[in-house]
PDB file of C-alpha atoms in Angstrom:
ATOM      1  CA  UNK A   1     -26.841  88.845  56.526  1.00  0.00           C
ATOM      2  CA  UNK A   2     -27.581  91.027  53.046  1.00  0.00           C
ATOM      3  CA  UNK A   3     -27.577  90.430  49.562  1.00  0.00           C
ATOM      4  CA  UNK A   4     -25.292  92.328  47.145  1.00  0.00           C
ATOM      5  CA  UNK A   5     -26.614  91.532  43.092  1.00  0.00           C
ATOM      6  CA  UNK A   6     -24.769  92.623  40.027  1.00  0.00           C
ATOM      7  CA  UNK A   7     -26.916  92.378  37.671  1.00  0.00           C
ATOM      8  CA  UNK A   8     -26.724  92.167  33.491  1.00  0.00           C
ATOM      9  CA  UNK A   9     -23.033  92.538  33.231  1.00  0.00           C
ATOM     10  CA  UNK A  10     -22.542  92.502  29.609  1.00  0.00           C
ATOM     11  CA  UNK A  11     -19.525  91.283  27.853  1.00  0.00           C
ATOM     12  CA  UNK A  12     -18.084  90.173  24.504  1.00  0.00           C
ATOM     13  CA  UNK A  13     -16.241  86.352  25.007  1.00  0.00           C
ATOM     14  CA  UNK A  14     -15.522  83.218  22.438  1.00  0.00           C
ATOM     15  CA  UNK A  15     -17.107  80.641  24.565  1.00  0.00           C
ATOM     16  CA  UNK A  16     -18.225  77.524  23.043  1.00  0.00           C
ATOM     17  CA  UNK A  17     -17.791  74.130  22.266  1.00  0.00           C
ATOM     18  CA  UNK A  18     -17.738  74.554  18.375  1.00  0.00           C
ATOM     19  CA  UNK A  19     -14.567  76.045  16.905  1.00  0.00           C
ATOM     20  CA  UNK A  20     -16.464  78.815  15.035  1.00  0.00           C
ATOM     21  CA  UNK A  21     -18.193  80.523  18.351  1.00  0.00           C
ATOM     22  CA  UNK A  22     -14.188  80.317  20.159  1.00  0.00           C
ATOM     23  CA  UNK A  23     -12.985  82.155  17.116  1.00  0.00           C
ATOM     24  CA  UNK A  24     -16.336  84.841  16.206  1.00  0.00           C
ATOM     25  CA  UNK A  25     -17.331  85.088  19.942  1.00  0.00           C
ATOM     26  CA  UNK A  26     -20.454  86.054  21.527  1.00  0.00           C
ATOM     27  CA  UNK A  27     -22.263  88.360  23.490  1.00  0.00           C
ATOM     28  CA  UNK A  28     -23.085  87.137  27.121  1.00  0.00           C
ATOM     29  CA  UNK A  29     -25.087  88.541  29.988  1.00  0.00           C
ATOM     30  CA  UNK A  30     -23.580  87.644  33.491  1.00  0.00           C
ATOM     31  CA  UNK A  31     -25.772  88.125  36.659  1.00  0.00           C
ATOM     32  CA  UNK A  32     -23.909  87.569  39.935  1.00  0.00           C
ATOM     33  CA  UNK A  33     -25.581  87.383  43.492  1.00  0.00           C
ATOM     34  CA  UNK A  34     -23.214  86.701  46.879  1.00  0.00           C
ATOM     35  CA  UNK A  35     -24.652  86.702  50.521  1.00  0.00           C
ATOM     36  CA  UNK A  36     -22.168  88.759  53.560  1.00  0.00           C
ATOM     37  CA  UNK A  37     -22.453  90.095  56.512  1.00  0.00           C
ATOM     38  CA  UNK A  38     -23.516  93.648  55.509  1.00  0.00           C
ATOM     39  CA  UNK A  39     -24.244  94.999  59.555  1.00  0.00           C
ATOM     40  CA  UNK A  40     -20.584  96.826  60.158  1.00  0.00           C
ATOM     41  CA  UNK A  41     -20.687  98.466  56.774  1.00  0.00           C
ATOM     42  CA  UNK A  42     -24.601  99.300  57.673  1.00  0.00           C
ATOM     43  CA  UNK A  43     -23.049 101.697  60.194  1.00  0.00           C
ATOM     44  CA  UNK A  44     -19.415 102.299  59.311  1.00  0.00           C
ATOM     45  CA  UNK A  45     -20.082 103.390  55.594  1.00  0.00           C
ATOM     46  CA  UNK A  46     -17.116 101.791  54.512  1.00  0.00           C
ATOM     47  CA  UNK A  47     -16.347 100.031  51.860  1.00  0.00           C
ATOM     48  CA  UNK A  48     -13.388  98.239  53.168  1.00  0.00           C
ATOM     49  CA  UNK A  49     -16.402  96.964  55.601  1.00  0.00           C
ATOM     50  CA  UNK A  50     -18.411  95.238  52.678  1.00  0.00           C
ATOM     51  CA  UNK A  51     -18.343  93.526  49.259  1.00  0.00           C
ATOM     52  CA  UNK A  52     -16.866  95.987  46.403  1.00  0.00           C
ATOM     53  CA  UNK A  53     -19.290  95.052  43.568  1.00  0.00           C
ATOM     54  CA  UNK A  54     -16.303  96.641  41.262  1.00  0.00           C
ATOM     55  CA  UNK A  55     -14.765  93.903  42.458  1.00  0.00           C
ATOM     56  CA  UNK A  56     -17.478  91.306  41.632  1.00  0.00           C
ATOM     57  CA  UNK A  57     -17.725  93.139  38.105  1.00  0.00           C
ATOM     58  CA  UNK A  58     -13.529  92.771  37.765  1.00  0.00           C
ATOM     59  CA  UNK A  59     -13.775  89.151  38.355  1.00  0.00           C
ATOM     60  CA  UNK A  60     -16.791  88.446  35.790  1.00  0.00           C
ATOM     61  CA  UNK A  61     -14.796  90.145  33.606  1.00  0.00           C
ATOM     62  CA  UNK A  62     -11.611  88.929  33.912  1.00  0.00           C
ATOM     63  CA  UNK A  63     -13.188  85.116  33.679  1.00  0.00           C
ATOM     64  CA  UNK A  64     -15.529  85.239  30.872  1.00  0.00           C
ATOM     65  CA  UNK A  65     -11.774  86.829  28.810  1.00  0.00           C
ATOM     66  CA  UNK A  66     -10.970  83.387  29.460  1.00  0.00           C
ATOM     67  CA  UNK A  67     -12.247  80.718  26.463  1.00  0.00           C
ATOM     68  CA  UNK A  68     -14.210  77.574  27.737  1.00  0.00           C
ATOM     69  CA  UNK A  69     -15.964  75.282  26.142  1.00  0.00           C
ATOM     70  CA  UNK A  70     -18.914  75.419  28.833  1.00  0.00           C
ATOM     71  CA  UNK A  71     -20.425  78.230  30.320  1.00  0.00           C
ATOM     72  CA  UNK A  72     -20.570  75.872  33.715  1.00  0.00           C
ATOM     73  CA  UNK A  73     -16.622  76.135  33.504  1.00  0.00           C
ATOM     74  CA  UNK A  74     -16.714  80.274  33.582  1.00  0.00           C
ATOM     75  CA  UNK A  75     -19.304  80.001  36.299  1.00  0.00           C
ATOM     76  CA  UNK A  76     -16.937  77.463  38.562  1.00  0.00           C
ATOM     77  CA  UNK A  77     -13.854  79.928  37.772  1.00  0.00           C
ATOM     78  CA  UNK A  78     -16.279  82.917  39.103  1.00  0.00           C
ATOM     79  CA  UNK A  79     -17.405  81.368  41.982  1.00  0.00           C
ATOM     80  CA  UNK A  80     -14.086  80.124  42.944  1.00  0.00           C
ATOM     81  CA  UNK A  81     -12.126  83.097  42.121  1.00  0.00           C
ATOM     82  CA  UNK A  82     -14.831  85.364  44.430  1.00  0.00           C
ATOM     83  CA  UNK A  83     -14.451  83.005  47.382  1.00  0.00           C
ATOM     84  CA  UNK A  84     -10.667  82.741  47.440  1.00  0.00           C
ATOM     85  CA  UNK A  85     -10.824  86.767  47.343  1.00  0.00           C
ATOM     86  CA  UNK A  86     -13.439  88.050  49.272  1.00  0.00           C
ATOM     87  CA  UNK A  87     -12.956  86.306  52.885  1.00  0.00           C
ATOM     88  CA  UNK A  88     -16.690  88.013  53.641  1.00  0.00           C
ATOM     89  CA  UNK A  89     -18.657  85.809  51.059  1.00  0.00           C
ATOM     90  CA  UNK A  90     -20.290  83.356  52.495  1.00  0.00           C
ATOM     91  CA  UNK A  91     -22.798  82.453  49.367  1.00  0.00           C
ATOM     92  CA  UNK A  92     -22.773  83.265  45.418  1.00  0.00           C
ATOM     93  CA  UNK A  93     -24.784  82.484  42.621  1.00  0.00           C
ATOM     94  CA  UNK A  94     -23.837  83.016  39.206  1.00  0.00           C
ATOM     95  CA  UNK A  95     -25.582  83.093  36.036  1.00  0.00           C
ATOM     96  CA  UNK A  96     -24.317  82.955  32.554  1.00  0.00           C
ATOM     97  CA  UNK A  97     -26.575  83.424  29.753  1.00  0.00           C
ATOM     98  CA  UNK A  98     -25.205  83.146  26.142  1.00  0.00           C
ATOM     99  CA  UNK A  99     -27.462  85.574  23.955  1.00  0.00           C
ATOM    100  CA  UNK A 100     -27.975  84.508  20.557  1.00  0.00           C
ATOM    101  CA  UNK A 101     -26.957  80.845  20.784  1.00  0.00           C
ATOM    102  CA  UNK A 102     -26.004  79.304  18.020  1.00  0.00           C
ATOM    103  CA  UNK A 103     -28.874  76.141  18.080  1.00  0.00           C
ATOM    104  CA  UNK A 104     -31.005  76.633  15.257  1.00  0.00           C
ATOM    105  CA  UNK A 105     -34.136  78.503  16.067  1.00  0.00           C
ATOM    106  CA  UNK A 106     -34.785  81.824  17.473  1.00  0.00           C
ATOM    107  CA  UNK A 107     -33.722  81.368  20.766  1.00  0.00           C
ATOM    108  CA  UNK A 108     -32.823  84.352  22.711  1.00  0.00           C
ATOM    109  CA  UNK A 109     -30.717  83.397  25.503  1.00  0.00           C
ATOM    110  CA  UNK A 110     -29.732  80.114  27.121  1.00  0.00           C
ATOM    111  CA  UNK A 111     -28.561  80.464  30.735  1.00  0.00           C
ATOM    112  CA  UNK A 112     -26.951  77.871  33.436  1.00  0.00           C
ATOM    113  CA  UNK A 113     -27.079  78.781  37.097  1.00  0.00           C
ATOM    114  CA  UNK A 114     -24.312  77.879  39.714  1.00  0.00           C
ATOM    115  CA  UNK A 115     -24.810  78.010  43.257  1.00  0.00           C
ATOM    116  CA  UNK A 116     -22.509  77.704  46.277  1.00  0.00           C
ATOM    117  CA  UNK A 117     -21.752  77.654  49.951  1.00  0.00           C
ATOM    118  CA  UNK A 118     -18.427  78.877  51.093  1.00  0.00           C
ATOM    119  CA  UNK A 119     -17.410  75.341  52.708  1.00  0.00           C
ATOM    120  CA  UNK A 120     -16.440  75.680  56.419  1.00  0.00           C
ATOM    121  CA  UNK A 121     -12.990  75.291  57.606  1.00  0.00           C
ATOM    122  CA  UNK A 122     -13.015  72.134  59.583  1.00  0.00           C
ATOM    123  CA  UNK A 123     -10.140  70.784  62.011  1.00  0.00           C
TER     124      UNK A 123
END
């Protein structure tokens, strides 16, 4: 097993439960981890034989373009999105920080975490 981490993906999104942050947006920091079976592309030096992190990056991006009220919601869509896509994956972990947040105070960033196994196919 190995570890691929893309880390501090930075994007512009209107998150938020509050009608202002949908329409002024944010800036949010995204850091994604996945577990795979990195051996054959250990030795073939392929990258058809591992995870693509462009393609990790493409999918962050493409779901935080997407407006939710909860950051929990972009995480899901991530993690979802990543397994249905990327047969290798057999673990992610996603983090979405909103920097900024609007909560009165000087708060930097507030981040969830979602973790999750790639569930097994049963018969």
């Amino acid at each position: 097993m190995g570890i691929i981490k893309v880390e501090n993906i930075r994007v512009f999104a209107n998150h938020g439960c509050l009608k202002e942050e949908t329409l002024i947006g944010s800036d949010y920091r995204v850091d994604l981890k996945v577990k795979a079976n990195l051996s054959a592309s250990s030795i073939s030096d392929e990258l058809v034989d591992t995870v693509d992190y462009v393609f990790l990056n493409n999918i962050v991006r493409e779901e935080m373009d997407k407006p939710s009220k909860l950051l929990e919601t972009v995480a899901q869509r991530i993690i979802d999105r990543i397994f249905n896509e990327d047969k290798m994956v057999t673990k992610t972990s996603v983090w979405v920080s909103k920097i900024n947040p609007p909560i009165g105070g000087d708060v930097e960033m507030v981040t969830i975490k979602l973790s999750q196994k790639r569930k097994s196919l049963s018969k």
